[in-house]
mmCIF file with all atom_site columns, C-alpha atoms in Angstrom:
data_model
loop_
_atom_site.group_PDB
_atom_site.id
_atom_site.type_symbol
_atom_site.label_atom_id
_atom_site.label_alt_id
_atom_site.label_comp_id
_atom_site.label_asym_id
_atom_site.label_entity_id
_atom_site.label_seq_id
_atom_site.pdbx_PDB_ins_code
_atom_site.Cartn_x
_atom_site.Cartn_y
_atom_site.Cartn_z
_atom_site.occupancy
_atom_site.B_iso_or_equiv
_atom_site.pdbx_formal_charge
_atom_site.auth_seq_id
_atom_site.auth_comp_id
_atom_site.auth_asym_id
_atom_site.auth_atom_id
_atom_site.pdbx_PDB_model_num
ATOM 1   C CA . MET A 1 1   ? 3.083   0.909   21.866  1.00 0.00 ? 1   MET A CA 1
ATOM 2   C CA . PHE A 1 2   ? 3.931   -1.062  18.726  1.00 0.00 ? 2   PHE A CA 1
ATOM 3   C CA . THR A 1 3   ? 4.345   1.116   15.623  1.00 0.00 ? 3   THR A CA 1
ATOM 4   C CA . SER A 1 4   ? 3.622   -0.162  12.115  1.00 0.00 ? 4   SER A CA 1
ATOM 5   C CA . VAL A 1 5   ? 4.225   1.738   8.912   1.00 0.00 ? 5   VAL A CA 1
ATOM 6   C CA . LEU A 1 6   ? 1.453   0.666   6.569   1.00 0.00 ? 6   LEU A CA 1
ATOM 7   C CA . MET A 1 7   ? 2.036   1.162   2.827   1.00 0.00 ? 7   MET A CA 1
ATOM 8   C CA . ILE A 1 8   ? -1.174  1.070   0.799   1.00 0.00 ? 8   ILE A CA 1
ATOM 9   C CA . GLU A 1 9   ? -2.323  1.880   -2.719  1.00 0.00 ? 9   GLU A CA 1
ATOM 10  C CA . LYS A 1 10  ? -6.092  1.845   -2.214  1.00 0.00 ? 10  LYS A CA 1
ATOM 11  C CA . PRO A 1 11  ? -8.540  2.468   0.664   1.00 0.00 ? 11  PRO A CA 1
ATOM 12  C CA . LEU A 1 12  ? -8.555  -0.090  3.439   1.00 0.00 ? 12  LEU A CA 1
ATOM 13  C CA . THR A 1 13  ? -11.543 -2.421  3.555   1.00 0.00 ? 13  THR A CA 1
ATOM 14  C CA . SER A 1 14  ? -13.091 -3.633  6.812   1.00 0.00 ? 14  SER A CA 1
ATOM 15  C CA . ILE A 1 15  ? -11.351 -6.987  6.259   1.00 0.00 ? 15  ILE A CA 1
ATOM 16  C CA . ASP A 1 16  ? -7.987  -5.243  5.842   1.00 0.00 ? 16  ASP A CA 1
ATOM 17  C CA . VAL A 1 17  ? -8.550  -3.230  9.026   1.00 0.00 ? 17  VAL A CA 1
ATOM 18  C CA . ASP A 1 18  ? -9.519  -6.320  11.019  1.00 0.00 ? 18  ASP A CA 1
ATOM 19  C CA . PHE A 1 19  ? -6.449  -8.098  9.744   1.00 0.00 ? 19  PHE A CA 1
ATOM 20  C CA . VAL A 1 20  ? -3.837  -5.410  10.434  1.00 0.00 ? 20  VAL A CA 1
ATOM 21  C CA . THR A 1 21  ? -5.296  -4.363  13.788  1.00 0.00 ? 21  THR A CA 1
ATOM 22  C CA . THR A 1 22  ? -5.278  -7.923  15.141  1.00 0.00 ? 22  THR A CA 1
ATOM 23  C CA . LEU A 1 23  ? -1.827  -9.011  13.952  1.00 0.00 ? 23  LEU A CA 1
ATOM 24  C CA . HIS A 1 24  ? -0.309  -8.368  17.376  1.00 0.00 ? 24  HIS A CA 1
ATOM 25  C CA . GLY A 1 25  ? -3.103  -9.697  19.545  1.00 0.00 ? 25  GLY A CA 1
ATOM 26  C CA . ASP A 1 26  ? -4.078  -7.342  22.347  1.00 0.00 ? 26  ASP A CA 1
ATOM 27  C CA . GLU A 1 27  ? -0.981  -5.131  22.036  1.00 0.00 ? 27  GLU A CA 1
ATOM 28  C CA . ALA A 1 28  ? -1.776  -1.505  21.226  1.00 0.00 ? 28  ALA A CA 1
ATOM 29  C CA . VAL A 1 29  ? -0.665  -0.571  17.716  1.00 0.00 ? 29  VAL A CA 1
ATOM 30  C CA . SER A 1 30  ? -0.216  2.807   16.099  1.00 0.00 ? 30  SER A CA 1
ATOM 31  C CA . PHE A 1 31  ? -0.140  3.124   12.328  1.00 0.00 ? 31  PHE A CA 1
ATOM 32  C CA . ILE A 1 32  ? 1.681   5.501   10.057  1.00 0.00 ? 32  ILE A CA 1
ATOM 33  C CA . VAL A 1 33  ? -0.091  5.094   6.728   1.00 0.00 ? 33  VAL A CA 1
ATOM 34  C CA . LEU A 1 34  ? 1.720   5.898   3.489   1.00 0.00 ? 34  LEU A CA 1
ATOM 35  C CA . MET A 1 35  ? -0.669  6.167   0.569   1.00 0.00 ? 35  MET A CA 1
ATOM 36  C CA . GLN A 1 36  ? 0.847   5.901   -2.891  1.00 0.00 ? 36  GLN A CA 1
ATOM 37  C CA . PRO A 1 37  ? -1.312  7.433   -5.642  1.00 0.00 ? 37  PRO A CA 1
ATOM 38  C CA . ARG A 1 38  ? -1.603  5.628   -8.949  1.00 0.00 ? 38  ARG A CA 1
ATOM 39  C CA . GLY A 1 39  ? 1.579   5.658   -11.011 1.00 0.00 ? 39  GLY A CA 1
ATOM 40  C CA . ASP A 1 40  ? 2.335   6.892   -14.460 1.00 0.00 ? 40  ASP A CA 1
ATOM 41  C CA . GLN A 1 41  ? 1.514   5.242   -17.773 1.00 0.00 ? 41  GLN A CA 1
ATOM 42  C CA . ALA A 1 42  ? 4.506   2.894   -17.454 1.00 0.00 ? 42  ALA A CA 1
ATOM 43  C CA . ASP A 1 43  ? 2.605   1.117   -14.668 1.00 0.00 ? 43  ASP A CA 1
ATOM 44  C CA . LEU A 1 44  ? -0.500  0.722   -16.815 1.00 0.00 ? 44  LEU A CA 1
ATOM 45  C CA . LEU A 1 45  ? 0.779   -2.339  -18.665 1.00 0.00 ? 45  LEU A CA 1
ATOM 46  C CA . LEU A 1 46  ? 1.928   -4.062  -15.473 1.00 0.00 ? 46  LEU A CA 1
ATOM 47  C CA . ARG A 1 47  ? -1.443  -3.447  -13.807 1.00 0.00 ? 47  ARG A CA 1
ATOM 48  C CA . ALA A 1 48  ? -3.293  -4.780  -16.851 1.00 0.00 ? 48  ALA A CA 1
ATOM 49  C CA . ILE A 1 49  ? -1.105  -7.914  -16.881 1.00 0.00 ? 49  ILE A CA 1
ATOM 50  C CA . ASP A 1 50  ? -1.818  -8.434  -13.177 1.00 0.00 ? 50  ASP A CA 1
ATOM 51  C CA . ASP A 1 51  ? -5.562  -8.098  -13.834 1.00 0.00 ? 51  ASP A CA 1
ATOM 52  C CA . VAL A 1 52  ? -5.397  -10.660 -16.651 1.00 0.00 ? 52  VAL A CA 1
ATOM 53  C CA . ALA A 1 53  ? -3.333  -13.040 -14.496 1.00 0.00 ? 53  ALA A CA 1
ATOM 54  C CA . MET A 1 54  ? -6.009  -12.853 -11.805 1.00 0.00 ? 54  MET A CA 1
ATOM 55  C CA . GLY A 1 55  ? -8.773  -13.490 -14.333 1.00 0.00 ? 55  GLY A CA 1
ATOM 56  C CA . GLU A 1 56  ? -10.170 -9.970  -13.972 1.00 0.00 ? 56  GLU A CA 1
ATOM 57  C CA . LEU A 1 57  ? -10.471 -9.138  -17.654 1.00 0.00 ? 57  LEU A CA 1
ATOM 58  C CA . LYS A 1 58  ? -12.959 -6.315  -17.103 1.00 0.00 ? 58  LYS A CA 1
ATOM 59  C CA . GLU A 1 59  ? -10.525 -4.635  -14.720 1.00 0.00 ? 59  GLU A CA 1
ATOM 60  C CA . ALA A 1 60  ? -7.708  -4.928  -17.278 1.00 0.00 ? 60  ALA A CA 1
ATOM 61  C CA . VAL A 1 61  ? -9.833  -3.080  -19.825 1.00 0.00 ? 61  VAL A CA 1
ATOM 62  C CA . ARG A 1 62  ? -10.669 -0.326  -17.305 1.00 0.00 ? 62  ARG A CA 1
ATOM 63  C CA . GLU A 1 63  ? -7.051  0.346   -16.289 1.00 0.00 ? 63  GLU A CA 1
ATOM 64  C CA . GLY A 1 64  ? -6.777  3.121   -18.874 1.00 0.00 ? 64  GLY A CA 1
ATOM 65  C CA . ASP A 1 65  ? -9.764  4.911   -17.299 1.00 0.00 ? 65  ASP A CA 1
ATOM 66  C CA . GLU A 1 66  ? -8.107  5.258   -13.884 1.00 0.00 ? 66  GLU A CA 1
ATOM 67  C CA . PRO A 1 67  ? -6.666  8.679   -12.994 1.00 0.00 ? 67  PRO A CA 1
ATOM 68  C CA . GLU A 1 68  ? -2.898  8.903   -13.222 1.00 0.00 ? 68  GLU A CA 1
ATOM 69  C CA . GLY A 1 69  ? -0.234  11.296  -11.991 1.00 0.00 ? 69  GLY A CA 1
ATOM 70  C CA . LYS A 1 70  ? -1.577  14.591  -10.624 1.00 0.00 ? 70  LYS A CA 1
ATOM 71  C CA . GLU A 1 71  ? -5.165  13.541  -11.368 1.00 0.00 ? 71  GLU A CA 1
ATOM 72  C CA . ALA A 1 72  ? -4.702  10.661  -8.923  1.00 0.00 ? 72  ALA A CA 1
ATOM 73  C CA . ARG A 1 73  ? -3.906  12.988  -6.001  1.00 0.00 ? 73  ARG A CA 1
ATOM 74  C CA . LYS A 1 74  ? -7.518  13.726  -4.946  1.00 0.00 ? 74  LYS A CA 1
ATOM 75  C CA . PRO A 1 75  ? -8.652  10.071  -5.010  1.00 0.00 ? 75  PRO A CA 1
ATOM 76  C CA . ALA A 1 76  ? -5.519  9.173   -3.032  1.00 0.00 ? 76  ALA A CA 1
ATOM 77  C CA . GLU A 1 77  ? -6.312  11.848  -0.432  1.00 0.00 ? 77  GLU A CA 1
ATOM 78  C CA . ARG A 1 78  ? -9.851  10.491  -0.046  1.00 0.00 ? 78  ARG A CA 1
ATOM 79  C CA . ALA A 1 79  ? -8.502  6.931   0.235   1.00 0.00 ? 79  ALA A CA 1
ATOM 80  C CA . LEU A 1 80  ? -6.034  8.012   2.910   1.00 0.00 ? 80  LEU A CA 1
ATOM 81  C CA . GLU A 1 81  ? -8.689  9.900   4.899   1.00 0.00 ? 81  GLU A CA 1
ATOM 82  C CA . HIS A 1 82  ? -11.000 6.882   4.756   1.00 0.00 ? 82  HIS A CA 1
ATOM 83  C CA . SER A 1 83  ? -8.231  4.503   5.785   1.00 0.00 ? 83  SER A CA 1
ATOM 84  C CA . LEU A 1 84  ? -7.186  6.643   8.748   1.00 0.00 ? 84  LEU A CA 1
ATOM 85  C CA . ALA A 1 85  ? -10.805 6.974   9.874   1.00 0.00 ? 85  ALA A CA 1
ATOM 86  C CA . VAL A 1 86  ? -11.463 3.219   9.828   1.00 0.00 ? 86  VAL A CA 1
ATOM 87  C CA . LEU A 1 87  ? -8.207  2.460   11.656  1.00 0.00 ? 87  LEU A CA 1
ATOM 88  C CA . ARG A 1 88  ? -9.128  4.987   14.341  1.00 0.00 ? 88  ARG A CA 1
ATOM 89  C CA . ALA A 1 89  ? -12.667 3.613   14.546  1.00 0.00 ? 89  ALA A CA 1
ATOM 90  C CA . ALA A 1 90  ? -11.107 0.207   15.225  1.00 0.00 ? 90  ALA A CA 1
ATOM 91  C CA . GLY A 1 91  ? -9.298  1.714   18.222  1.00 0.00 ? 91  GLY A CA 1
ATOM 92  C CA . SER A 1 92  ? -5.843  2.291   16.744  1.00 0.00 ? 92  SER A CA 1
ATOM 93  C CA . GLU A 1 93  ? -3.846  5.466   16.578  1.00 0.00 ? 93  GLU A CA 1
ATOM 94  C CA . ALA A 1 94  ? -3.307  6.426   12.937  1.00 0.00 ? 94  ALA A CA 1
ATOM 95  C CA . VAL A 1 95  ? -1.614  9.220   11.021  1.00 0.00 ? 95  VAL A CA 1
ATOM 96  C CA . GLY A 1 96  ? -0.683  9.281   7.381   1.00 0.00 ? 96  GLY A CA 1
ATOM 97  C CA . GLN A 1 97  ? 0.459   11.044  4.287   1.00 0.00 ? 97  GLN A CA 1
ATOM 98  C CA . ILE A 1 98  ? 0.423   10.869  0.523   1.00 0.00 ? 98  ILE A CA 1
ATOM 99  C CA . VAL A 1 99  ? 3.678   9.703   -1.039  1.00 0.00 ? 99  VAL A CA 1
ATOM 100 C CA . GLU A 1 100 ? 4.291   10.940  -4.528  1.00 0.00 ? 100 GLU A CA 1
ATOM 101 C CA . ASP A 1 101 ? 7.978   10.558  -5.271  1.00 0.00 ? 101 ASP A CA 1
ATOM 102 C CA . HIS A 1 102 ? 10.314  7.717   -4.361  1.00 0.00 ? 102 HIS A CA 1
ATOM 103 C CA . PRO A 1 103 ? 8.037   5.728   -2.022  1.00 0.00 ? 103 PRO A CA 1
ATOM 104 C CA . LEU A 1 104 ? 10.828  3.526   -0.707  1.00 0.00 ? 104 LEU A CA 1
ATOM 105 C CA . ASP A 1 105 ? 13.009  6.517   0.181   1.00 0.00 ? 105 ASP A CA 1
ATOM 106 C CA . LYS A 1 106 ? 10.038  8.022   2.016   1.00 0.00 ? 106 LYS A CA 1
ATOM 107 C CA . LEU A 1 107 ? 9.391   4.689   3.726   1.00 0.00 ? 107 LEU A CA 1
ATOM 108 C CA . LYS A 1 108 ? 12.970  4.529   5.003   1.00 0.00 ? 108 LYS A CA 1
ATOM 109 C CA . THR A 1 109 ? 12.767  8.104   6.287   1.00 0.00 ? 109 THR A CA 1
ATOM 110 C CA . VAL A 1 110 ? 9.464   7.454   8.081   1.00 0.00 ? 110 VAL A CA 1
ATOM 111 C CA . VAL A 1 111 ? 10.754  4.227   9.644   1.00 0.00 ? 111 VAL A CA 1
ATOM 112 C CA . ASP A 1 112 ? 13.929  5.944   10.850  1.00 0.00 ? 112 ASP A CA 1
ATOM 113 C CA . GLU A 1 113 ? 12.189  9.065   12.172  1.00 0.00 ? 113 GLU A CA 1
ATOM 114 C CA . SER A 1 114 ? 9.352   7.211   13.908  1.00 0.00 ? 114 SER A CA 1
ATOM 115 C CA . GLY A 1 115 ? 11.349  4.291   15.269  1.00 0.00 ? 115 GLY A CA 1
ATOM 116 C CA . ALA A 1 116 ? 8.765   1.981   13.694  1.00 0.00 ? 116 ALA A CA 1
ATOM 117 C CA . ASP A 1 117 ? 8.821   -1.677  14.674  1.00 0.00 ? 117 ASP A CA 1
ATOM 118 C CA . GLU A 1 118 ? 7.695   -3.051  11.314  1.00 0.00 ? 118 GLU A CA 1
ATOM 119 C CA . VAL A 1 119 ? 6.485   -2.268  7.833   1.00 0.00 ? 119 VAL A CA 1
ATOM 120 C CA . ILE A 1 120 ? 3.309   -3.764  6.410   1.00 0.00 ? 120 ILE A CA 1
ATOM 121 C CA . VAL A 1 121 ? 2.898   -3.566  2.650   1.00 0.00 ? 121 VAL A CA 1
ATOM 122 C CA . LEU A 1 122 ? -0.782  -4.086  1.862   1.00 0.00 ? 122 LEU A CA 1
ATOM 123 C CA . THR A 1 123 ? -1.403  -4.187  -1.880  1.00 0.00 ? 123 THR A CA 1
ATOM 124 C CA . ALA A 1 124 ? -3.144  -6.135  -4.573  1.00 0.00 ? 124 ALA A CA 1
ATOM 125 C CA . PRO A 1 125 ? -0.984  -8.879  -6.080  1.00 0.00 ? 125 PRO A CA 1
ATOM 126 C CA . HIS A 1 126 ? 1.528   -7.571  -8.602  1.00 0.00 ? 126 HIS A CA 1
ATOM 127 C CA . TYR A 1 127 ? 2.706   -10.757 -10.257 1.00 0.00 ? 127 TYR A CA 1
ATOM 128 C CA . VAL A 1 128 ? 5.208   -9.310  -12.719 1.00 0.00 ? 128 VAL A CA 1
ATOM 129 C CA . GLU A 1 129 ? 6.898   -7.109  -10.124 1.00 0.00 ? 129 GLU A CA 1
ATOM 130 C CA . GLU A 1 130 ? 6.852   -9.879  -7.522  1.00 0.00 ? 130 GLU A CA 1
ATOM 131 C CA . PHE A 1 131 ? 8.394   -12.380 -9.933  1.00 0.00 ? 131 PHE A CA 1
ATOM 132 C CA . PHE A 1 132 ? 11.340  -10.047 -10.469 1.00 0.00 ? 132 PHE A CA 1
ATOM 133 C CA . HIS A 1 133 ? 11.405  -8.975  -6.795  1.00 0.00 ? 133 HIS A CA 1
ATOM 134 C CA . ARG A 1 134 ? 10.682  -5.372  -7.795  1.00 0.00 ? 134 ARG A CA 1
ATOM 135 C CA . ASP A 1 135 ? 7.548   -4.989  -5.653  1.00 0.00 ? 135 ASP A CA 1
ATOM 136 C CA . TRP A 1 136 ? 7.549   -2.669  -2.636  1.00 0.00 ? 136 TRP A CA 1
ATOM 137 C CA . ALA A 1 137 ? 7.905   -5.418  -0.044  1.00 0.00 ? 137 ALA A CA 1
ATOM 138 C CA . SER A 1 138 ? 10.853  -7.125  -1.740  1.00 0.00 ? 138 SER A CA 1
ATOM 139 C CA . ARG A 1 139 ? 12.703  -3.856  -2.222  1.00 0.00 ? 139 ARG A CA 1
ATOM 140 C CA . ALA A 1 140 ? 11.836  -2.541  1.254   1.00 0.00 ? 140 ALA A CA 1
ATOM 141 C CA . ARG A 1 141 ? 13.324  -5.622  2.928   1.00 0.00 ? 141 ARG A CA 1
ATOM 142 C CA . HIS A 1 142 ? 16.755  -4.486  1.775   1.00 0.00 ? 142 HIS A CA 1
ATOM 143 C CA . LYS A 1 143 ? 16.274  -0.861  2.751   1.00 0.00 ? 143 LYS A CA 1
ATOM 144 C CA . VAL A 1 144 ? 14.393  -0.220  5.988   1.00 0.00 ? 144 VAL A CA 1
ATOM 145 C CA . GLY A 1 145 ? 16.108  -2.286  8.682   1.00 0.00 ? 145 GLY A CA 1
ATOM 146 C CA . VAL A 1 146 ? 12.898  -3.585  10.297  1.00 0.00 ? 146 VAL A CA 1
ATOM 147 C CA . PRO A 1 147 ? 10.731  -6.608  9.477   1.00 0.00 ? 147 PRO A CA 1
ATOM 148 C CA . VAL A 1 148 ? 8.591   -6.187  6.355   1.00 0.00 ? 148 VAL A CA 1
ATOM 149 C CA . LEU A 1 149 ? 5.327   -8.077  6.102   1.00 0.00 ? 149 LEU A CA 1
ATOM 150 C CA . LYS A 1 150 ? 3.558   -8.363  2.767   1.00 0.00 ? 150 LYS A CA 1
ATOM 151 C CA . LEU A 1 151 ? -0.208  -8.801  2.820   1.00 0.00 ? 151 LEU A CA 1
ATOM 152 C CA . PHE A 1 152 ? -2.724  -8.861  -0.001  1.00 0.00 ? 152 PHE A CA 1
ATOM 153 C CA . ALA A 1 153 ? -5.467  -6.258  0.174   1.00 0.00 ? 153 ALA A CA 1
ATOM 154 C CA . HIS A 1 154 ? -9.113  -7.285  0.001   1.00 0.00 ? 154 HIS A CA 1
ATOM 155 C CA . SER A 1 155 ? -11.993 -5.922  -2.017  1.00 0.00 ? 155 SER A CA 1
ATOM 156 C CA . GLU A 1 156 ? -15.482 -5.267  -0.704  1.00 0.00 ? 156 GLU A CA 1
#
C-alpha cells in the first residue's frame, strides 16, 4: 500500500479528497494526516497579505477574528476528524494528529517512523512565504527524504 503524509491547515473539501485519493490511480493509498492549527499573531499579517493578493479583501479583514494559539485547538480537532472521516468514506485508510510545535520536525519523524512514500502539502496559497521559499513544501523538500507534492486546497 502507498503511504502519503498529508499536511493540512483546514478541513478537506470533497474536491480535495477526490484529488488526493486519485493521484495514484487505482493503487490503494493510506493517509497520515497532520493538521496544523492556526499560528500565532506573527502569522496574522502574512495571512492578511495573502488574502489581499488573492483579491479576498473581506477575508483579510476577518483574519483577526480567527482563533489563534490554544483557542485554535478545538477547531483544528474538528477539522482533523472531518478530514479523516471523508478520506475513509472515499475508501482510503486514514489516521491523523494535531501538530502544535515544529510541524516540519514532526513531519520528518512521521515520515521516518511510517516509511511514507511521499508528502502532500495541501494548503491555501501563501504568496509571501512561497516567494521566500519559507512555506511548508519548500522547507520539507530539504528535510524529509521523500518526494514532496504541493497542492492548493479548495473551498466549498
